[in-house]
Amino acid sequence: MSSGKINVSVENIFPLIKKFLYSDHEIFLRELISNATDATLKLKHLTSIGEAAVEYGNPKIEVKIDKEGKKLHIIDQGLGMTMEEVEKYINQIAFSGAEEFLEKYKDSAKDSGVIGHFGLGFYSAFMVASKVELITKSFKDEPAAHWTCDGSPEFTLVPHDKTERGTEIILHIAEDSLEFLEESKIKGLLTKYNKFMPIPIKFGTKQEALPKPEDAPEDYKTEYKEVENIINNPNPAWTKQPTDLKDEDYKSFYRELYPMQFDDPLFHIHLNVDYPFNLTGILYFPKLAADLQIQKDKIQLYQNQVFVTDNVDGIVPEFLTMLKGVIDSPDIPLNVSRSYLQADGNVKKISNYITRKVSDKLKSLFNENREDFEAKWNDIKIVLEYGMLSEPKFYEKAGDFVLYPTIDNTYFTLAELKEKLKDTQTDKDGKLVILYASNKETQHSYIESAKEKGYEVLLLDSPIVSHLIQKLEADNENLTFARVDGDVIEKLIQKEENQISKLSEDEKESLKTVLETIVPKETYSVQLEAMDSKSAPFMITQPEFMRRMKEMSQSGGGGMFGMGNLPEMYNLVVNTNSELATSILSTENEDAKASLVKQALDLAKLSQGLLKGEELTSFVKRSFETLK
Ligand code: ADP
Ligand code: MG
């Protein structure tokens, strides 16, 4: 028998471990199963290179609850430890055996999948246990060892009669951690952290239906047998080669990842690199929920198939955090702060790699089946538009596949749009004017009148579109975007023939005076325009610049523009060539004149969606009166 003091520099490390090692006590199970997995993978490696003359077989890891004895057992069939090794690897805290193994077998073990490298994993058991036993039999021809420690730095180490190879860890669960004796709790943890670990994990049993016998009677009742319950899928899709997977395999893996998700993903991206960093994974473009805030299923981060977190901020570019799927990389430093993470060279490279893979995939989807890509556009646009705004590397590539749909569902790339509009929609300086609407319903009359004049109108209805437009204009000198209700289209787009005003300068002057006395000037500035007589006589527009600034300050950049609450300002555009303009001028009775103007203003407000509440009620009343 040997006993002694665990070799730590701090006199009593255990209270420290309990308090500070991990804020999340539950991760003890992940650590112990990782060790069991490592022990098994190490044995596999040693047998494969002929350094362990034993049968590898089909090893499993078993987790067992002993509720009465208040114990939790974790049993593996890995390489085990000799007495000497227990001394070395268990008693010398913070001496990571995994790291030593990797160092020793540097060249051959690189791909063995060994997990541990912190050297404190085993001791996390003391976060939930008042006493820990370790019974281990090495694959080497040496007696088994029994190590016990009750949470003080004193331990005992004696021989044991265990004969089968492997290690059993017995946790005597502490009074304040009895929840870890609940089957549902352990099952939940195993599914959270170990669902895709590479060695089968057995926990409890389950019922399996026996096949129906050939001569089964009509009232045959299915019979069941108890079989062992394997919790995990040791070969998840992301560890396989893309060439070995069909579309259906990717979809079923999606359902395995997110059992509560009912929609199929739109498409997937298989990530697979080993230089200059190691990373595998599968990302999915999901059908986004209408409310982006309630996306619960997130991208999961794994290291060698061990779940680490679903917070991938800083690792995945922000615009892609709306995607789903898994990323598995041993090269992401985890025990560091987020700000350090962002400064890490590897992490930066990983983030860039992901951006590149996503844009490559989008480009190939666009090239291979444009029709299908267009059909998915509405579901993916918000992610892409956000990417263009936030990720310069993505923006550079976006021209190849980002689409601009018209109100009638024709999809153009920006280059196609420029080509299409270059002769028909330019302003007096030769700039291309791209007309767009943000809402098909409320801007209906403006859209219709633009279409009547033969113009192409885009439907750009994402919440961040004003930011995007601003950026596109800044980067394309010859481009300007104008919302259909932003200004009089005739003023924006150059036409051969200019409308001649029917009214004389004097008449215009007196019309303007009349209008300005009746129309509230805090809100409307009156503009007279000589337009086609068929165009609306009164029209309300909101200057593009004003509206865009207002929208941008609402959707985020508030402080940036320092505009606070901008007042609502509109233009009231009056067509001097309309019959109504002539009628107003020729009406002698002041009251009749005023009510003509008010009625016309209300109609213009109505088509801009600005007539509401009391104003709307009295408008309806007044209109009925005139019908009498
Ligand atoms: P790490 O896993 O980072 O090396 P741990 O504290 O988790 O650190 O484990 C320390 C060492 O103890 C391991 O490296 C390994 O050598 C040994 N060990 C722990 N658990 C087992 C086990 N189940 N079978 C064999 N060796 C183990
Ligand atoms: Mg470990």
XYZ file of C-alpha atoms and ligand atoms in Angstrom:
656
model
C 0.000 0.000 0.000
C 1.110 3.479 -0.656
C -0.370 6.659 0.581
C 0.814 10.164 0.458
C 0.059 13.712 -0.406
C -1.031 14.702 -3.857
C 1.669 16.801 -5.318
C 0.197 20.254 -5.593
C 1.703 23.527 -4.725
C -1.414 24.906 -3.119
C -2.019 23.240 0.245
C -5.622 22.393 -0.432
C -6.617 22.578 -4.020
C -9.933 20.830 -3.724
C -12.079 23.610 -2.371
C -10.573 25.668 -5.148
C -11.447 23.115 -7.770
C -14.926 22.913 -6.460
C -15.405 26.614 -6.623
C -13.426 27.901 -9.504
C -12.288 25.259 -11.907
C -15.404 25.416 -13.987
C -18.431 27.465 -13.214
C -20.484 24.655 -14.647
C -20.262 21.648 -12.347
C -21.928 19.392 -14.843
C -18.897 19.292 -17.104
C -17.243 16.728 -14.786
C -19.048 14.056 -16.774
C -17.755 15.380 -20.063
C -14.210 15.342 -18.635
C -14.404 11.785 -17.327
C -15.932 10.479 -20.521
C -13.303 12.324 -22.499
C -10.645 10.545 -20.431
C -12.336 7.193 -21.023
C -12.460 7.985 -24.732
C -8.814 9.020 -24.746
C -7.841 5.807 -22.941
C -9.684 3.790 -25.575
C -8.303 5.721 -28.536
C -4.788 5.464 -27.134
C -5.155 1.707 -26.919
C -6.438 1.639 -30.471
C -3.439 3.572 -31.608
C -0.976 1.389 -29.711
C -2.479 -1.827 -31.110
C -2.428 -0.386 -34.601
C 1.287 0.396 -34.412
C 2.053 -2.943 -32.704
C 2.966 -1.525 -29.306
C 0.149 -3.275 -27.468
C -0.180 -6.996 -28.005
C -3.884 -7.170 -27.116
C -7.139 -7.536 -28.964
C -8.727 -4.104 -29.417
C -12.207 -5.553 -30.016
C -15.283 -3.331 -29.815
C -14.685 -1.334 -26.676
C -17.472 0.674 -25.053
C -17.777 3.160 -22.271
C -20.429 2.498 -19.693
C -22.099 4.950 -17.345
C -24.013 3.450 -14.410
C -26.005 4.992 -11.595
C -26.124 3.278 -8.198
C -28.856 5.263 -6.566
C -28.852 3.461 -3.246
C -25.095 3.543 -2.858
C -25.133 7.190 -4.098
C -22.497 6.353 -6.639
C -21.893 7.074 -10.272
C -19.657 4.695 -12.254
C -17.797 5.405 -15.463
C -16.221 2.311 -16.897
C -13.991 2.012 -19.920
C -12.097 -0.725 -21.728
C -9.174 1.461 -22.661
C -5.482 1.091 -22.000
C -5.710 1.372 -18.196
C -2.882 2.400 -15.870
C -0.252 0.629 -13.819
C 0.401 1.626 -10.187
C 3.301 3.683 -11.366
C 1.202 5.432 -13.963
C -1.481 6.298 -11.436
C 1.240 7.880 -9.313
C 2.405 9.855 -12.239
C -0.755 10.831 -14.069
C -3.263 11.094 -11.271
C -1.205 12.227 -8.330
C 0.700 14.895 -10.103
C -2.050 17.327 -10.727
C -1.816 19.515 -13.750
C 0.498 17.133 -15.469
C -1.498 16.253 -18.492
C -0.968 12.698 -19.615
C -2.724 13.406 -22.853
C -0.195 16.022 -23.695
C 2.661 13.679 -22.852
C 1.137 10.988 -25.024
C 0.803 13.338 -27.939
C 4.347 14.578 -27.432
C 5.756 11.050 -27.326
C 3.850 9.851 -30.367
C 3.968 13.214 -32.080
C 4.085 11.955 -35.610
C 1.911 8.890 -35.467
C -0.726 10.059 -32.991
C -1.544 13.386 -34.551
C -4.818 12.058 -35.904
C -5.670 9.700 -33.057
C -8.320 12.091 -31.792
C -7.044 12.293 -28.219
C -8.949 15.010 -26.386
C -7.405 15.986 -23.048
C -4.925 18.765 -22.711
C -5.749 20.780 -19.652
C -4.470 18.302 -17.076
C -7.189 19.153 -14.566
C -10.002 17.204 -16.160
C -9.885 14.238 -13.832
C -10.056 16.394 -10.729
C -13.237 18.051 -11.869
C -14.827 14.907 -10.385
C -14.446 16.582 -7.009
C -16.908 19.254 -8.027
C -19.681 16.730 -7.434
C -18.078 13.894 -5.445
C -17.007 13.735 -1.815
C -14.858 10.726 -2.587
C -13.446 9.340 -5.803
C -12.194 5.818 -6.458
C -10.272 4.767 -9.491
C -9.774 1.087 -10.216
C -7.601 0.452 -13.205
C -5.930 -2.453 -14.967
C -3.332 -1.702 -17.587
C -3.134 -3.555 -20.893
C 0.410 -4.342 -19.705
C 0.958 -7.478 -17.683
C 0.875 -5.759 -14.306
C -1.532 -5.872 -11.350
C -4.496 -3.550 -11.159
C -4.443 -0.486 -8.943
C -7.018 1.018 -6.621
C -6.723 4.716 -5.888
C -8.982 6.475 -3.408
C -9.200 10.073 -2.392
C -11.796 11.755 -0.195
C -11.256 15.280 -1.337
C -8.380 16.170 0.934
C -4.903 16.124 -0.558
C -4.342 12.678 1.010
C -4.857 9.626 -1.155
C -4.361 5.852 -0.895
C -3.098 3.585 -3.618
C -3.290 -0.212 -3.228
C -3.307 -3.206 -5.574
C -6.687 -4.527 -6.752
C -7.882 -7.844 -8.151
C -9.555 -6.419 -11.258
C -8.564 -8.584 -14.214
C -10.280 -7.105 -17.239
C -8.434 -4.288 -18.943
C -9.611 -0.722 -18.459
C -10.569 1.807 -15.838
C -13.547 2.269 -13.587
C -14.103 5.600 -11.905
C -16.488 5.585 -8.949
C -17.840 8.907 -7.764
C -19.380 9.034 -4.319
C -21.758 11.828 -5.066
C -21.698 14.644 -2.525
C -24.845 15.621 -0.634
C -25.117 18.918 -2.491
C -24.932 17.203 -5.884
C -27.474 14.411 -5.593
C -29.153 15.544 -8.812
C -26.357 13.682 -10.604
C -27.894 10.430 -9.451
C -31.034 11.123 -11.477
C -31.274 9.105 -14.632
C -32.860 11.968 -16.552
C -30.115 14.358 -15.486
C -27.308 12.057 -16.605
C -29.104 11.213 -19.808
C -29.514 14.902 -20.522
C -25.817 15.540 -19.975
C -24.755 12.612 -22.112
C -26.921 13.849 -24.957
C -25.652 17.366 -24.574
C -21.927 16.702 -24.421
C -21.351 13.206 -25.748
C -23.901 12.698 -28.476
C -21.251 12.397 -31.171
C -18.239 11.052 -29.288
C -16.227 8.439 -31.143
C -16.557 5.509 -28.692
C -20.005 3.993 -28.053
C -21.419 5.033 -24.679
C -23.789 2.699 -22.920
C -26.284 4.055 -20.419
C -29.124 1.909 -19.104
C -31.221 -0.309 -21.283
C -34.055 0.183 -23.687
C -36.886 -1.924 -25.092
C -36.462 -3.244 -28.576
C -39.305 -4.835 -30.515
C -38.722 -8.479 -31.508
C -39.416 -9.318 -35.137
C -42.927 -10.568 -35.775
C -42.908 -14.367 -36.260
C -44.058 -15.660 -39.671
C -46.906 -17.680 -38.186
C -48.049 -14.869 -35.905
C -51.736 -15.050 -34.990
C -53.970 -12.161 -35.955
C -54.085 -10.724 -32.467
C -50.305 -10.943 -32.167
C -48.873 -8.506 -29.680
C -45.397 -7.212 -30.315
C -42.873 -8.596 -27.869
C -39.923 -6.665 -26.584
C -36.528 -7.463 -25.205
C -34.217 -5.372 -23.053
C -31.157 -4.281 -24.985
C -28.301 -2.045 -24.025
C -28.869 1.572 -24.790
C -26.139 3.325 -26.741
C -26.469 7.062 -26.273
C -24.250 8.350 -29.035
C -23.588 8.219 -32.740
C -19.824 7.591 -32.905
C -19.639 8.430 -36.617
C -21.485 11.706 -37.181
C -21.808 13.014 -40.721
C -19.215 15.778 -40.369
C -16.447 13.235 -39.730
C -17.117 11.602 -43.095
C -15.986 12.564 -46.560
C -18.436 14.744 -48.505
C -18.193 12.272 -51.382
C -19.602 9.548 -49.136
C -22.703 11.538 -48.257
C -25.904 12.127 -50.151
C -28.264 15.054 -49.769
C -30.552 12.870 -47.692
C -27.700 12.050 -45.281
C -27.132 15.729 -44.652
C -30.818 16.256 -44.012
C -31.070 13.382 -41.601
C -28.001 14.587 -39.744
C -29.718 17.965 -39.424
C -32.657 16.260 -37.740
C -30.260 14.343 -35.512
C -28.687 17.620 -34.433
C -31.960 19.426 -33.916
C -34.667 16.887 -33.169
C -37.202 19.652 -32.537
C -36.630 21.305 -35.908
C -39.280 20.411 -38.449
C -38.268 22.354 -41.526
C -35.605 20.897 -43.773
C -32.561 23.095 -44.186
C -32.272 25.008 -47.460
C -28.751 23.776 -48.174
C -25.557 22.751 -46.448
C -21.858 23.510 -46.583
C -19.380 20.812 -45.648
C -16.235 22.230 -44.062
C -13.052 20.243 -44.184
C -9.488 21.569 -43.863
C -6.345 20.357 -42.206
C -3.926 23.078 -43.086
C -3.006 25.602 -41.692
C -5.541 24.646 -39.043
C -7.742 21.663 -38.435
C -11.437 22.073 -38.908
C -14.356 19.948 -39.980
C -18.050 20.622 -39.812
C -21.303 21.101 -41.606
C -23.172 24.377 -41.747
C -26.797 24.611 -42.734
C -28.805 27.523 -44.058
C -32.069 27.118 -42.164
C -35.460 28.482 -43.000
C -35.244 31.474 -40.726
C -38.003 31.983 -38.207
C -39.897 35.197 -38.782
C -38.588 36.491 -35.482
C -34.828 36.233 -35.602
C -34.595 36.616 -31.849
C -36.164 33.266 -31.181
C -33.645 31.147 -33.069
C -32.861 28.683 -30.339
C -30.899 26.083 -32.242
C -27.438 27.398 -32.765
C -24.189 26.314 -34.330
C -22.501 23.844 -32.007
C -18.796 23.848 -31.408
C -17.017 20.534 -30.837
C -13.453 19.509 -30.200
C -12.723 16.001 -31.402
C -16.420 15.187 -31.278
C -16.860 16.471 -27.713
C -19.457 19.197 -27.426
C -17.953 22.375 -26.035
C -20.437 25.188 -26.494
C -23.072 26.659 -28.720
C -21.650 30.112 -28.369
C -19.550 30.579 -31.482
C -19.233 34.371 -31.291
C -15.847 35.413 -32.501
C -15.184 32.099 -34.236
C -17.883 32.243 -36.857
C -18.305 35.627 -38.572
C -21.219 37.405 -36.985
C -23.479 37.332 -40.019
C -23.267 33.548 -40.111
C -24.246 32.989 -36.504
C -27.808 32.721 -37.793
C -26.850 29.477 -39.506
C -27.024 26.082 -37.872
C -24.784 23.053 -37.780
C -21.499 21.972 -36.224
C -17.904 23.028 -36.254
C -15.254 20.715 -34.898
C -11.757 22.017 -34.393
C -9.032 21.137 -31.916
C -7.294 24.372 -32.862
C -9.618 26.811 -31.152
C -8.259 27.929 -27.790
C -11.130 27.618 -25.362
C -9.861 28.547 -21.951
C -9.357 32.151 -22.979
C -11.522 35.197 -22.996
C -13.561 36.139 -26.035
C -11.514 39.218 -26.737
C -8.340 37.172 -26.729
C -10.054 34.709 -29.017
C -10.703 37.388 -31.592
C -7.064 38.371 -31.579
C -5.887 34.792 -32.066
C -4.374 34.246 -35.497
C -5.818 30.792 -35.977
C -9.282 31.914 -35.047
C -9.115 34.785 -37.528
C -8.084 32.341 -40.233
C -10.907 30.010 -39.316
C -13.419 32.811 -39.537
C -12.087 33.833 -42.956
C -12.124 30.257 -44.159
C -15.765 29.891 -43.182
C -16.681 33.111 -44.974
C -14.899 31.911 -48.099
C -16.542 28.482 -48.061
C -19.956 30.038 -47.639
C -19.480 32.441 -50.539
C -18.074 29.660 -52.740
C -21.092 27.527 -51.978
C -23.514 30.346 -52.730
C -21.776 31.013 -55.992
C -21.941 27.402 -57.065
C -25.594 27.099 -56.087
C -26.306 30.181 -58.149
C -24.376 28.877 -61.142
C -25.679 25.335 -61.021
C -29.358 25.980 -60.526
C -30.284 29.602 -60.684
C -33.997 28.920 -60.600
C -33.720 27.041 -57.333
C -31.446 29.710 -55.917
C -33.993 32.388 -56.794
C -36.713 30.361 -55.119
C -34.686 30.341 -51.917
C -33.688 33.960 -52.142
C -36.283 35.285 -49.742
C -35.166 32.920 -47.022
C -31.476 33.675 -47.285
C -31.333 37.326 -48.287
C -31.202 38.750 -44.784
C -28.089 36.745 -43.938
C -26.400 37.698 -47.191
C -27.300 41.356 -46.982
C -26.055 41.482 -43.442
C -22.869 39.752 -44.573
C -22.308 42.356 -47.275
C -22.563 45.083 -44.686
C -20.436 43.503 -41.992
C -17.806 41.397 -43.727
C -15.640 43.068 -46.381
C -14.351 39.700 -47.605
C -17.892 38.553 -48.197
C -18.894 41.807 -49.838
C -16.116 41.352 -52.395
C -17.645 38.083 -53.548
C -21.298 38.963 -53.168
C -21.626 40.494 -56.628
C -21.519 36.967 -58.049
C -24.706 35.779 -56.455
C -26.593 38.497 -54.582
C -29.921 39.152 -56.272
C -32.182 42.132 -56.690
C -35.745 41.031 -57.369
C -38.265 43.227 -59.144
C -41.766 43.738 -57.913
C -42.833 41.085 -60.444
C -40.313 38.495 -59.274
C -37.644 38.793 -61.896
C -34.227 38.436 -60.325
C -31.191 40.404 -61.418
C -27.634 40.524 -60.207
C -26.352 44.062 -59.836
C -24.332 43.697 -63.039
C -27.372 42.491 -64.970
C -29.432 45.317 -63.574
C -26.898 47.900 -64.672
C -26.871 46.462 -68.164
C -30.643 46.352 -68.352
C -31.267 49.909 -67.161
C -28.387 51.723 -68.768
C -30.433 53.209 -71.608
C -33.781 53.698 -69.914
C -33.201 54.804 -66.357
C -30.557 57.465 -66.059
C -30.671 60.908 -64.546
C -29.444 64.149 -66.042
C -25.842 63.394 -64.964
C -25.952 59.987 -66.591
C -26.224 58.151 -63.276
C -28.275 54.984 -63.212
C -31.470 55.435 -61.203
C -32.652 52.242 -59.560
C -36.243 52.527 -58.447
C -37.364 50.370 -55.590
C -40.267 49.807 -53.279
C -40.080 48.480 -49.761
C -43.703 47.493 -49.442
C -45.871 46.226 -52.267
C -49.111 47.141 -50.546
C -48.570 50.563 -49.046
C -46.619 51.872 -52.019
C -48.962 50.344 -54.549
C -50.065 53.498 -56.346
C -46.482 54.743 -56.706
C -45.332 51.370 -58.008
C -48.155 51.261 -60.525
C -47.456 54.718 -61.816
C -43.745 53.923 -62.238
C -44.592 50.734 -64.077
C -47.050 52.557 -66.315
C -44.213 54.789 -67.364
C -42.238 51.713 -68.297
C -39.774 51.646 -65.411
C -38.376 48.653 -63.620
C -39.142 48.668 -59.861
C -37.274 46.476 -57.401
C -38.755 45.077 -54.238
C -36.212 45.584 -51.472
C -37.961 44.852 -48.243
C -35.322 43.751 -45.719
C -35.069 45.848 -42.591
C -31.420 46.714 -43.276
C -31.886 47.680 -46.869
C -31.253 51.397 -46.407
C -27.796 50.611 -45.025
C -27.082 48.317 -47.928
C -28.208 50.857 -50.503
C -26.043 53.476 -48.893
C -23.056 51.163 -49.220
C -23.794 50.203 -52.812
C -24.047 53.867 -53.788
C -20.798 54.651 -52.051
C -19.041 51.890 -53.969
C -20.708 52.454 -57.342
C -20.247 56.047 -58.347
C -22.706 55.757 -61.187
C -25.570 54.405 -59.205
C -28.360 55.972 -57.255
C -31.302 54.295 -55.569
C -34.650 55.999 -55.302
C -37.707 54.699 -53.555
C -40.820 55.040 -55.704
C -42.438 57.419 -53.266
C -39.270 59.416 -52.685
C -39.642 61.966 -55.424
C -41.367 62.616 -58.698
C -40.022 60.009 -61.059
C -40.112 62.404 -64.013
C -37.701 64.606 -62.138
C -35.320 61.770 -61.466
C -35.157 60.104 -64.787
C -34.240 61.952 -67.886
C -36.703 61.775 -70.741
C -36.469 63.149 -74.259
C -39.596 65.265 -74.207
C -40.070 67.796 -71.444
C -43.556 68.548 -70.291
C -44.621 72.105 -71.061
C -46.507 73.863 -68.300
C -50.082 74.801 -69.109
C -50.047 77.474 -66.444
C -48.364 80.818 -66.786
C -45.804 81.992 -64.254
C -48.399 84.272 -62.641
C -50.935 81.504 -62.402
C -48.333 79.249 -60.790
C -47.469 81.939 -58.314
C -51.078 82.397 -57.210
C -51.681 78.605 -57.069
C -48.715 78.269 -54.772
C -49.968 81.012 -52.488
C -53.384 79.386 -52.261
C -51.904 76.004 -51.443
C -49.505 77.316 -48.845
C -52.246 79.056 -46.907
C -54.299 75.865 -46.664
C -51.676 73.117 -46.332
C -49.802 72.906 -42.974
C -46.287 74.029 -43.717
C -44.557 72.374 -40.742
C -45.125 69.059 -42.470
C -45.446 69.726 -46.193
C -43.395 71.756 -48.540
C -45.336 72.555 -51.677
C -43.746 71.853 -55.063
C -45.295 72.619 -58.402
C -44.384 70.343 -61.281
C -45.504 70.294 -64.894
C -46.244 66.649 -65.473
C -48.213 64.459 -67.817
C -51.899 65.386 -67.393
C -52.626 61.733 -66.615
C -50.338 61.761 -63.582
C -51.904 62.216 -60.144
C -52.773 65.880 -59.465
C -51.601 65.764 -55.840
C -48.845 63.459 -54.676
C -46.988 63.155 -51.377
C -43.348 62.148 -51.465
C -40.727 61.855 -48.790
C -37.240 62.948 -49.790
C -35.059 59.858 -50.223
C -32.211 61.251 -48.166
C -34.368 62.209 -45.201
C -36.209 58.936 -45.112
C -33.052 56.857 -45.430
C -31.282 58.689 -42.634
C -34.297 58.224 -40.455
C -34.475 54.509 -41.207
C -30.803 54.024 -40.598
C -30.923 55.814 -37.300
C -33.798 53.583 -36.261
C -32.164 50.316 -37.250
C -29.023 50.578 -35.248
C -26.816 53.480 -36.210
C -28.795 55.967 -34.106
C -25.981 57.489 -32.172
C -23.777 57.297 -35.207
C -25.790 59.787 -37.153
C -26.634 61.798 -34.088
C -30.060 62.636 -35.442
C -32.259 61.580 -32.591
C -35.873 61.900 -33.570
C -36.176 63.440 -36.996
C -39.470 65.220 -37.667
C -41.730 63.840 -40.394
C -41.227 65.987 -43.484
C -42.918 65.483 -46.824
C -43.212 67.143 -50.166
C -46.616 67.877 -51.577
C -46.156 67.674 -55.310
C -48.892 69.321 -57.351
C -49.184 68.625 -61.054
C -49.772 71.990 -62.706
C -50.965 70.282 -65.863
C -53.780 68.478 -64.081
C -57.388 69.551 -64.422
C -57.581 69.873 -60.663
C -54.895 72.565 -60.650
C -56.934 74.570 -63.160
C -60.132 74.055 -61.154
C -58.534 75.281 -57.934
C -57.385 78.410 -59.662
C -60.747 79.115 -61.227
C -62.820 78.527 -58.075
C -63.901 81.914 -56.762
C -65.561 80.976 -53.480
C -62.874 80.794 -50.794
C -64.574 78.026 -48.822
C -65.093 75.903 -51.891
C -61.469 76.451 -52.871
C -60.221 75.390 -49.442
C -62.317 72.261 -49.335
C -61.128 71.289 -52.820
C -57.520 71.536 -51.678
C -58.187 69.686 -48.413
C -59.963 66.869 -50.176
C -57.119 66.496 -52.676
C -54.521 66.542 -49.916
C -56.412 63.855 -48.029
C -56.571 61.688 -51.127
C -52.829 62.042 -51.584
C -52.278 61.183 -47.919
C -54.548 58.207 -48.293
C -52.474 56.718 -51.066
C -49.297 57.225 -49.033
C -50.912 55.513 -46.032
C -50.745 58.705 -44.020
C -54.414 59.227 -43.371
C -55.311 57.769 -40.015
C -57.512 58.148 -36.944
C -59.672 61.229 -36.660
C -58.492 62.616 -39.983
C -59.572 59.442 -41.718
C -62.987 59.480 -40.039
C -63.750 63.044 -41.036
C -62.454 62.393 -44.551
C -64.880 59.491 -44.950
C -67.738 61.577 -43.540
C -66.978 64.475 -45.860
C -66.728 62.179 -48.861
C -70.139 60.692 -48.147
C -71.581 64.206 -47.859
C -70.470 65.030 -51.391
C -72.246 61.923 -52.692
C -75.611 63.137 -51.474
P -5.848 15.241 -19.493
O -6.993 14.420 -19.960
O -5.913 16.621 -19.997
O -4.535 14.593 -19.758
P -6.874 14.622 -16.913
O -6.766 15.250 -15.586
O -8.237 14.513 -17.468
O -5.963 15.408 -17.913
O -6.251 13.202 -16.839
C -4.924 13.043 -16.407
C -4.323 11.781 -16.919
O -4.812 10.673 -16.196
C -4.662 11.431 -18.339
O -3.839 12.107 -19.240
C -4.414 9.940 -18.375
O -3.052 9.654 -18.544
C -4.837 9.524 -17.006
N -6.214 9.047 -17.045
C -7.309 9.690 -16.625
N -8.421 8.937 -16.835
C -8.000 7.779 -17.394
C -8.647 6.574 -17.832
N -9.990 6.457 -17.770
N -7.878 5.594 -18.348
C -6.557 5.731 -18.430
N -5.882 6.825 -18.037
C -6.586 7.839 -17.519
Mg -8.915 14.695 -19.488
